């Protein structure tokens, strides 16, 4: 892997979006000597989906949402108010229907394995890249490097996970199956749930940390390399002449020219690319998190956890416990449905009753930019000079550093550190 600072002729690049993916992209471009401007409608980096996510850097958990087991899970959750997935397929929403058809087409074993391999390529590269960036910047973001433990209550889910585990081990992932006693030895905070846990899978090389702290810290490092940020600025559209990008158009009409623009707008990426003639199969999957203080308490987990049955994750971030989960495919609003947020709170309190002060939780909701095959979209577009680094779904924090590094290589004409075959928008056809 190359982490040297390369000086090139001063390419003028505009990064659209200052979430964790946009900031990673800007930093990677600046390391290569590009002259970078980042634009975001918020007043600071990482105030939308990268703000309060589950905190897991989980390269060993890149299983796509669409698997052969998914139809069974959807049937199990149908109509349940506390279901981890809310899918209002009866809504007259063409974007959702199109996305849903592509999603169902990805549930075969063959496609699911192929999609996992694609996401894994990015996630593993990202894990190495974030370590390298951490070493070169000295950044801290309440990071923990003691792995992720996935625990199970449902025998059928556990069996399916053990089968998938064998496939993941074949990809070189260090994931080991654990007995209930071994799970509790690894994370004593699970003692309260001992009777319900039937087994687990532990991946010691996975990490966790606060994505917002990371993005804001990395933005400062990027500024030291000359990156400029324009906040409180909305991008209204793109302008192309023929098949070449001419300008980024801001709300109010200002036109910015550049040699390259990279779209890192999360769930809003496709809305922007429509202005130059193509959409993207990215649909927002709204998720919720709660953050509670663990100050003065004992019993909060230190190993990052995944509760498979409830599709929830838990990360210890300094003196805070973050719990996140649920997916609502219900449009672009990030408004909090308090009933669903309360489910996260109740399930966290049920697992770790003494671990935190549950009286004043911080509730949050964000829109995962989800593709039907759970792999991000990284690479060129039909418009020369316009690039994509978006659609990271449930794993944007996991993949941000690596996909930033890869797209920076693409934009500056270098050979990316990983094979990018199957990661571009062309995999979805027209
Ligand atoms: C509940 C929940 C839990 C999660 N847990 C994890 C986890 O544990 N691990 C993990 O890896 N991932 C997790 N994720 C996913 C991860 O948070 C996302 O994939 C990631 O934050 C996406 O980053 P992004 O930079 O692409 O998007 P964003 O963070 O949304 O950034 C996009 C930026 O574009 C800006 N923008 C949009 N439109 C415009 C416009 N027109 N003009 C100007 N600016 C614009 C926005 O202001 C925003 O700052 C979770 C997500 C959720 C919701």
Coordinates of C-alpha atoms and ligand atoms in Angstrom, one line a residue:
X1 CA 0.0 0.0 0.0
X2 CA 1.3 3.5 -0.8
X3 CA 1.1 6.2 1.7
X4 CA 3.7 8.6 0.4
X5 CA 2.8 12.2 -0.4
X6 CA 2.8 12.6 -4.1
X7 CA 3.0 16.0 -5.7
X8 CA 1.3 16.3 -9.0
X9 CA 0.3 19.2 -11.2
X10 CA -2.3 21.1 -9.2
X11 CA -5.5 19.4 -10.2
X12 CA -8.5 21.4 -9.0
X13 CA -11.0 19.0 -7.3
X14 CA -14.3 19.8 -5.7
X15 CA -15.6 17.2 -3.2
X16 CA -19.4 17.5 -2.8
X17 CA -20.4 16.6 0.8
X18 CA -18.4 16.7 4.0
X19 CA -19.7 13.5 5.7
X20 CA -17.1 10.9 6.7
X21 CA -16.9 9.8 3.1
X22 CA -16.4 13.3 1.6
X23 CA -13.8 14.3 4.3
X24 CA -11.9 11.0 3.6
X25 CA -12.0 11.7 -0.1
X26 CA -10.7 15.3 0.4
X27 CA -7.9 14.2 2.7
X28 CA -6.8 11.4 0.2
X29 CA -6.9 13.8 -2.7
X30 CA -4.9 16.4 -0.8
X31 CA -2.3 13.8 0.1
X32 CA -1.8 13.4 -3.6
X33 CA -1.2 17.1 -4.1
X34 CA -4.6 18.1 -5.5
X35 CA -6.1 21.5 -4.8
X36 CA -9.3 20.6 -3.0
X37 CA -12.5 22.5 -2.1
X38 CA -15.2 20.7 -0.1
X39 CA -18.8 22.0 -0.2
X40 CA -21.5 21.1 2.3
X41 CA -24.9 22.5 3.3
X42 CA -24.2 22.0 7.0
X43 CA -22.1 24.4 9.2
X44 CA -19.5 21.7 10.0
X45 CA -18.4 18.2 8.8
X46 CA -20.4 15.1 9.6
X47 CA -23.6 16.6 10.8
X48 CA -25.9 14.3 8.8
X49 CA -25.6 10.5 8.5
X50 CA -22.0 10.4 9.8
X51 CA -23.1 12.2 13.0
X52 CA -24.1 9.5 15.5
X53 CA -23.9 6.1 13.8
X54 CA -23.3 2.7 15.4
X55 CA -19.5 3.4 15.6
X56 CA -18.4 0.1 14.2
X57 CA -15.5 -0.4 11.8
X58 CA -16.6 -3.8 10.9
X59 CA -14.8 -5.2 7.9
X60 CA -15.6 -8.7 9.1
X61 CA -19.3 -8.0 8.9
X62 CA -19.9 -7.0 5.3
X63 CA -22.7 -9.5 4.8
X64 CA -25.1 -7.8 2.4
X65 CA -28.6 -7.1 3.4
X66 CA -29.9 -9.2 0.5
X67 CA -29.1 -12.9 1.2
X68 CA -31.1 -16.1 0.6
X69 CA -32.2 -15.7 4.3
X70 CA -33.7 -12.3 3.7
X71 CA -37.2 -13.3 2.5
X72 CA -37.6 -15.5 5.6
X73 CA -36.5 -12.5 7.8
X74 CA -38.9 -10.1 6.1
X75 CA -41.8 -12.5 6.6
X76 CA -40.8 -12.9 10.3
X77 CA -40.8 -9.1 10.9
X78 CA -43.9 -8.3 8.8
X79 CA -46.4 -6.2 10.7
X80 CA -44.3 -6.1 14.0
X81 CA -44.1 -2.5 15.3
X82 CA -40.7 -3.2 16.8
X83 CA -39.4 -4.9 13.6
X84 CA -35.8 -4.0 12.7
X85 CA -37.0 -3.3 9.2
X86 CA -39.9 -1.1 8.2
X87 CA -40.7 -1.5 4.5
X88 CA -44.0 0.2 3.4
X89 CA -44.1 -1.5 0.0
X90 CA -47.7 -0.3 -0.5
X91 CA -46.5 3.4 -0.7
X92 CA -46.7 4.8 -4.2
X93 CA -42.9 5.5 -4.3
X94 CA -41.4 4.6 -7.6
X95 CA -37.8 5.0 -6.3
X96 CA -38.5 2.5 -3.5
X97 CA -40.2 0.0 -5.9
X98 CA -37.3 0.1 -8.4
X99 CA -34.8 -0.2 -5.5
X100 CA -36.8 -3.1 -4.0
X101 CA -36.9 -5.1 -7.3
X102 CA -33.1 -4.7 -7.6
X103 CA -32.7 -5.7 -4.0
X104 CA -34.8 -8.9 -4.3
X105 CA -32.8 -9.8 -7.5
X106 CA -29.7 -9.8 -5.2
X107 CA -31.0 -12.4 -2.7
X108 CA -29.6 -15.4 -4.5
X109 CA -26.6 -17.2 -3.0
X110 CA -24.4 -16.5 -6.0
X111 CA -25.2 -12.7 -6.0
X112 CA -25.0 -12.4 -2.3
X113 CA -21.5 -14.0 -2.2
X114 CA -20.4 -11.8 -5.1
X115 CA -21.7 -8.7 -3.4
X116 CA -20.0 -9.6 -0.1
X117 CA -16.6 -10.0 -1.9
X118 CA -17.0 -6.6 -3.5
X119 CA -17.8 -4.9 -0.2
X120 CA -15.1 -6.8 1.6
X121 CA -12.4 -5.6 -0.8
X122 CA -13.2 -2.0 0.1
X123 CA -13.7 -2.7 3.8
X124 CA -10.4 -4.5 4.3
X125 CA -8.5 -1.8 2.4
X126 CA -10.3 0.8 4.6
X127 CA -9.2 -0.9 7.8
X128 CA -5.6 -0.7 6.7
X129 CA -6.0 2.9 5.5
X130 CA -7.6 4.1 8.7
X131 CA -4.7 2.6 10.7
X132 CA -2.2 4.4 8.4
X133 CA -4.1 7.7 8.7
X134 CA -4.3 7.3 12.5
X135 CA -0.6 6.8 12.6
X136 CA 0.3 9.7 10.4
X137 CA -2.1 12.2 12.0
X138 CA -2.2 11.1 15.6
X139 CA -6.0 11.4 15.4
X140 CA -8.1 10.1 18.3
X141 CA -11.9 9.6 18.1
X142 CA -12.8 7.4 21.1
X143 CA -11.4 4.5 19.1
X144 CA -11.3 1.0 20.4
X145 CA -9.4 -1.9 18.9
X146 CA -10.8 -4.8 20.9
X147 CA -12.9 -6.4 18.1
X148 CA -16.6 -6.9 17.6
X149 CA -18.7 -9.8 19.1
X150 CA -21.8 -10.8 17.3
X151 CA -24.2 -12.6 19.6
X152 CA -27.3 -14.7 18.7
X153 CA -30.5 -15.9 20.3
X154 CA -32.2 -17.6 17.4
X155 CA -30.8 -21.1 16.5
X156 CA -31.8 -20.8 12.9
X157 CA -30.0 -17.4 12.5
X158 CA -27.0 -18.8 14.4
X159 CA -26.8 -21.8 12.1
X160 CA -27.0 -19.6 9.0
X161 CA -24.3 -17.3 10.5
X162 CA -22.0 -20.2 11.2
X163 CA -22.4 -21.4 7.6
X164 CA -21.7 -17.8 6.3
X165 CA -18.7 -17.7 8.7
X166 CA -17.1 -20.6 6.9
X167 CA -17.3 -18.6 3.7
X168 CA -15.9 -15.5 5.4
X169 CA -13.0 -17.5 6.9
X170 CA -12.3 -18.7 3.3
X171 CA -11.8 -15.0 2.4
X172 CA -9.2 -14.8 5.2
X173 CA -11.4 -13.1 7.8
X174 CA -10.5 -13.9 11.4
X175 CA -13.9 -14.7 12.8
X176 CA -14.3 -17.4 15.4
X177 CA -17.5 -19.1 16.7
X178 CA -18.0 -18.8 20.4
X179 CA -20.0 -20.6 23.0
X180 CA -22.3 -18.6 25.3
X181 CA -19.7 -18.9 28.1
X182 CA -17.0 -17.7 25.8
X183 CA -19.2 -14.7 24.8
X184 CA -19.6 -13.7 28.4
X185 CA -15.9 -14.2 29.2
X186 CA -15.1 -11.8 26.3
X187 CA -17.7 -9.3 27.3
X188 CA -18.9 -9.6 30.9
X189 CA -21.5 -6.9 30.4
X190 CA -23.6 -9.6 28.6
X191 CA -24.0 -11.5 31.9
X192 CA -27.5 -10.2 32.3
X193 CA -28.5 -11.8 29.0
X194 CA -26.7 -15.1 29.6
X195 CA -29.8 -17.3 29.5
X196 CA -30.9 -15.9 26.1
X197 CA -27.5 -16.1 24.2
X198 CA -27.0 -19.3 22.3
X199 CA -23.6 -18.5 20.7
X200 CA -21.6 -15.8 19.1
X201 CA -19.0 -15.0 16.4
X202 CA -16.0 -12.8 17.4
X203 CA -13.8 -10.8 15.1
X204 CA -10.8 -9.5 17.0
X205 CA -9.5 -7.4 14.2
X206 CA -12.6 -5.2 13.9
X207 CA -12.6 -1.7 15.6
X208 CA -15.0 1.0 16.7
X209 CA -14.9 4.7 17.2
X210 CA -16.8 8.0 16.8
X211 CA -17.2 8.7 13.1
X212 CA -18.2 12.3 13.7
X213 CA -15.1 13.0 15.8
X214 CA -12.9 11.2 13.2
X215 CA -14.4 13.3 10.3
X216 CA -14.1 16.6 12.2
X217 CA -10.5 15.8 13.2
X218 CA -9.5 14.6 9.7
X219 CA -11.0 17.8 8.2
X220 CA -8.6 19.8 10.3
X221 CA -5.7 17.6 9.1
X222 CA -7.0 18.1 5.5
X223 CA -6.9 21.9 6.1
X224 CA -3.3 21.6 7.1
X225 CA -2.7 20.1 3.6
X226 CA -4.5 23.0 2.0
X227 CA -8.1 21.7 1.7
X228 CA -10.7 24.5 1.8
X229 CA -14.2 24.0 3.2
X230 CA -17.3 25.9 2.2
X231 CA -20.0 25.2 4.7
X232 CA -23.6 26.4 4.8
X233 CA -23.5 26.1 1.0
X234 CA -26.0 23.9 -0.9
X235 CA -25.2 22.4 -4.3
X236 CA -28.1 22.9 -6.6
X237 CA -26.9 21.0 -9.7
X238 CA -24.2 20.1 -12.1
X239 CA -23.6 21.5 -15.6
X240 CA -22.2 19.5 -18.4
X241 CA -21.5 20.2 -22.1
X242 CA -22.0 17.1 -24.1
X243 CA -20.3 14.4 -21.9
X244 CA -18.0 16.7 -20.0
X245 CA -18.5 18.3 -16.6
X246 CA -18.4 22.1 -16.9
X247 CA -19.4 23.4 -13.5
X248 CA -20.8 22.7 -10.1
X249 CA -23.8 25.1 -9.6
X250 CA -24.6 26.4 -6.1
X251 CA -27.9 27.5 -4.8
X252 CA -28.1 31.1 -5.7
X253 CA -26.6 30.4 -9.1
X254 CA -22.8 30.7 -8.5
X255 CA -20.9 28.4 -10.9
X256 CA -17.7 26.7 -9.8
X257 CA -15.4 25.1 -12.4
X258 CA -12.9 22.4 -11.6
X259 CA -10.9 19.5 -13.2
X260 CA -12.8 16.9 -11.2
X261 CA -15.8 16.8 -8.9
X262 CA -16.5 13.8 -6.6
X263 CA -20.1 13.2 -5.5
X264 CA -20.1 12.2 -1.8
X265 CA -23.6 13.3 -0.9
X266 CA -24.8 10.1 0.8
X267 CA -28.5 9.5 0.2
X268 CA -28.8 12.7 -1.8
X269 CA -26.2 11.8 -4.4
X270 CA -28.7 10.5 -7.0
X271 CA -30.8 13.7 -6.7
X272 CA -27.8 15.7 -7.8
X273 CA -26.6 13.5 -10.6
X274 CA -30.1 13.6 -12.2
X275 CA -29.1 17.2 -13.3
X276 CA -26.6 15.7 -15.7
X277 CA -28.9 12.9 -17.0
X278 CA -28.5 9.9 -14.8
X279 CA -29.9 8.7 -11.4
X280 CA -28.4 6.3 -8.9
X281 CA -30.0 3.3 -7.2
X282 CA -29.4 4.7 -3.7
X283 CA -32.4 4.7 -1.4
X284 CA -32.2 6.0 2.2
X285 CA -32.6 3.4 5.0
X286 CA -33.4 5.5 8.0
X287 CA -31.8 4.2 11.2
X288 CA -31.8 5.4 14.8
X289 CA -29.3 5.7 17.6
X290 CA -29.3 6.6 21.2
X291 CA -26.3 7.8 23.1
X292 CA -26.3 7.6 26.9
X293 CA -23.7 8.6 29.5
X294 CA -21.8 5.8 31.3
X295 CA -20.0 8.2 33.6
X296 CA -19.9 6.9 37.2
X297 CA -21.5 3.6 36.1
X298 CA -20.1 0.1 35.7
X299 CA -21.5 -2.6 33.5
X300 CA -21.3 -1.0 30.1
X301 CA -19.7 -3.1 27.4
X302 CA -16.2 -2.4 26.2
X303 CA -16.2 -4.8 23.2
X304 CA -18.3 -3.5 20.4
X305 CA -21.4 -5.8 20.0
X306 CA -23.9 -6.8 17.4
X307 CA -27.2 -8.2 18.6
X308 CA -28.2 -10.2 15.6
X309 CA -31.8 -10.9 16.6
X310 CA -32.6 -7.2 17.0
X311 CA -30.2 -6.0 14.3
X312 CA -28.7 -3.6 16.8
X313 CA -25.1 -2.6 17.4
X314 CA -23.5 -1.2 20.6
X315 CA -20.3 0.8 20.8
X316 CA -18.5 2.2 23.8
X317 CA -17.3 5.7 22.9
X318 CA -15.3 7.0 25.8
X319 CA -17.7 7.7 28.6
X320 CA -20.7 7.1 26.4
X321 CA -22.6 4.1 25.2
X322 CA -24.1 4.3 21.7
X323 CA -26.8 1.8 20.5
X324 CA -28.0 1.9 16.9
X325 CA -30.3 0.0 14.7
X326 CA -33.5 -0.4 12.7
X327 CA -34.0 0.4 9.0
X328 CA -37.0 2.3 7.6
X329 CA -37.2 2.5 3.9
X330 CA -39.6 5.4 3.9
X331 CA -38.2 8.4 1.9
X332 CA -35.7 11.1 2.6
X333 CA -37.0 12.6 5.9
X334 CA -34.7 12.1 8.9
X335 CA -37.5 13.0 11.4
X336 CA -37.5 10.8 14.5
X337 CA -40.4 8.5 15.0
X338 CA -40.3 8.4 18.8
X339 CA -41.9 4.9 19.0
X340 CA -39.0 3.4 17.0
X341 CA -36.4 5.4 18.9
X342 CA -37.9 4.2 22.2
X343 CA -37.5 0.6 21.0
X344 CA -33.7 1.1 20.8
X345 CA -33.7 2.6 24.2
X346 CA -35.8 -0.1 25.8
X347 CA -33.7 -2.9 24.2
X348 CA -30.5 -1.3 25.4
X349 CA -31.7 -0.9 28.9
X350 CA -33.0 -4.5 28.9
X351 CA -29.5 -5.8 27.9
X352 CA -27.4 -3.5 30.1
X353 CA -29.7 -2.3 32.9
X354 CA -27.1 -0.7 35.1
X355 CA -24.6 0.5 32.4
X356 CA -25.7 4.0 31.8
X357 CA -27.9 6.9 32.8
X358 CA -31.0 6.2 30.7
X359 CA -32.9 9.2 32.0
X360 CA -31.5 11.6 29.4
X361 CA -30.7 9.8 26.2
X362 CA -29.7 11.6 23.0
X363 CA -31.9 10.4 20.2
X364 CA -30.8 10.6 16.6
X365 CA -31.9 9.4 13.2
X366 CA -29.8 9.3 10.0
X367 CA -30.3 8.1 6.4
X368 CA -28.0 5.2 5.3
X369 CA -27.3 5.7 1.6
X370 CA -28.2 2.1 0.6
X371 CA -27.6 0.4 -2.7
X372 CA -29.6 -2.8 -3.6
X373 CA -26.4 -5.0 -3.4
X374 CA -24.9 -3.4 -0.3
X375 CA -21.7 -2.4 -2.1
X376 CA -20.7 1.2 -2.5
X377 CA -20.5 3.0 -5.8
X378 CA -17.0 4.1 -6.5
X379 CA -15.6 5.3 -9.8
X380 CA -16.2 7.2 -13.0
X381 CA -19.6 8.3 -14.5
X382 CA -20.7 8.8 -18.1
X383 CA -19.8 12.5 -17.6
X384 CA -16.0 13.0 -17.9
X385 CA -14.6 14.8 -14.8
X386 CA -17.5 13.7 -12.6
X387 CA -16.8 10.9 -10.1
X388 CA -18.8 8.9 -7.5
X389 CA -17.9 7.9 -4.0
X390 CA -21.2 7.1 -2.4
X391 CA -23.8 4.5 -1.5
X392 CA -22.0 3.0 1.5
X393 CA -25.2 2.0 3.2
X394 CA -24.7 0.4 6.6
X395 CA -20.9 0.5 6.3
X396 CA -19.9 4.1 5.4
X397 CA -17.8 4.6 8.5
X398 CA -16.1 1.2 7.9
X399 CA -15.3 2.0 4.3
X400 CA -14.7 5.8 4.4
X401 CA -10.9 5.9 4.5
X402 CA -10.4 3.1 2.0
X403 CA -12.9 4.3 -0.5
X404 CA -11.5 7.8 -0.2
X405 CA -8.1 6.4 -1.0
X406 CA -9.4 4.5 -3.9
X407 CA -11.4 7.3 -5.5
X408 CA -8.4 9.7 -5.1
X409 CA -6.3 7.3 -7.1
X410 CA -9.0 7.0 -9.8
X411 CA -9.3 10.8 -10.0
X412 CA -5.6 11.5 -10.1
X413 CA -5.0 8.8 -12.7
X414 CA -3.1 6.4 -10.4
X415 CA -3.8 2.7 -10.2
X416 CA -6.0 2.1 -7.2
X417 CA -4.6 -0.1 -4.4
X418 CA -7.5 -2.6 -4.9
X419 CA -9.3 -4.0 -7.9
X420 CA -12.3 -1.7 -8.5
X421 CA -14.1 -4.2 -10.8
X422 CA -17.8 -4.4 -9.9
X423 CA -17.8 -1.3 -7.8
X424 CA -18.8 1.2 -10.4
X425 CA -22.3 2.5 -11.4
X426 CA -22.1 0.5 -14.6
X427 CA -22.9 -2.7 -12.6
X428 CA -26.6 -1.6 -12.5
X429 CA -26.8 -1.2 -16.2
X430 CA -28.9 1.7 -17.4
Ligands
LIG1 C1 -28.4 4.2 12.7 C2 -27.1 4.1 11.8 C3 -26.1 3.3 12.3 C4 -25.0 3.1 11.5 N1 -23.9 2.4 12.0 C5 -22.8 2.3 11.3 C6 -21.7 1.5 11.8 O1 -21.7 1.1 13.0 N2 -20.6 1.4 11.0 C7 -20.5 1.9 9.7 O2 -19.6 1.6 9.0 N3 -21.6 2.6 9.2 C8 -22.7 2.8 10.0 N4 -23.7 3.5 9.5 C9 -23.6 4.0 8.1 C10 -22.8 5.3 8.0 O3 -23.2 6.2 9.0 C11 -23.0 5.9 6.6 O4 -22.8 5.0 5.6 C12 -22.1 7.1 6.4 O5 -22.2 8.0 7.5 C13 -22.4 7.8 5.1 O6 -21.4 8.8 5.0 P1 -21.5 9.8 3.8 O7 -20.4 10.8 4.0 O8 -21.6 9.1 2.5 O9 -22.9 10.5 4.0 P2 -23.3 11.8 5.0 O10 -22.6 11.6 6.3 O11 -24.8 11.9 4.9 O12 -22.7 13.0 4.2 C14 -23.3 13.6 3.1 C15 -23.0 15.1 3.2 O13 -23.6 15.7 2.0 C16 -24.2 16.9 2.4 N5 -25.2 17.2 1.4 C17 -26.2 16.5 0.9 N6 -26.8 17.1 0.0 C18 -26.2 18.3 -0.2 C19 -26.4 19.4 -1.1 N7 -27.3 19.4 -2.1 N8 -25.5 20.4 -1.0 C20 -24.5 20.5 -0.1 N9 -24.3 19.5 0.8 C21 -25.1 18.4 0.7 C22 -24.8 16.6 3.8 O14 -24.9 17.8 4.5 C23 -23.8 15.7 4.4 O15 -22.8 16.3 5.2 C24 -24.9 3.7 10.2 C25 -25.9 4.6 9.8 C26 -27.0 4.8 10.6 C27 -28.1 5.6 10.1

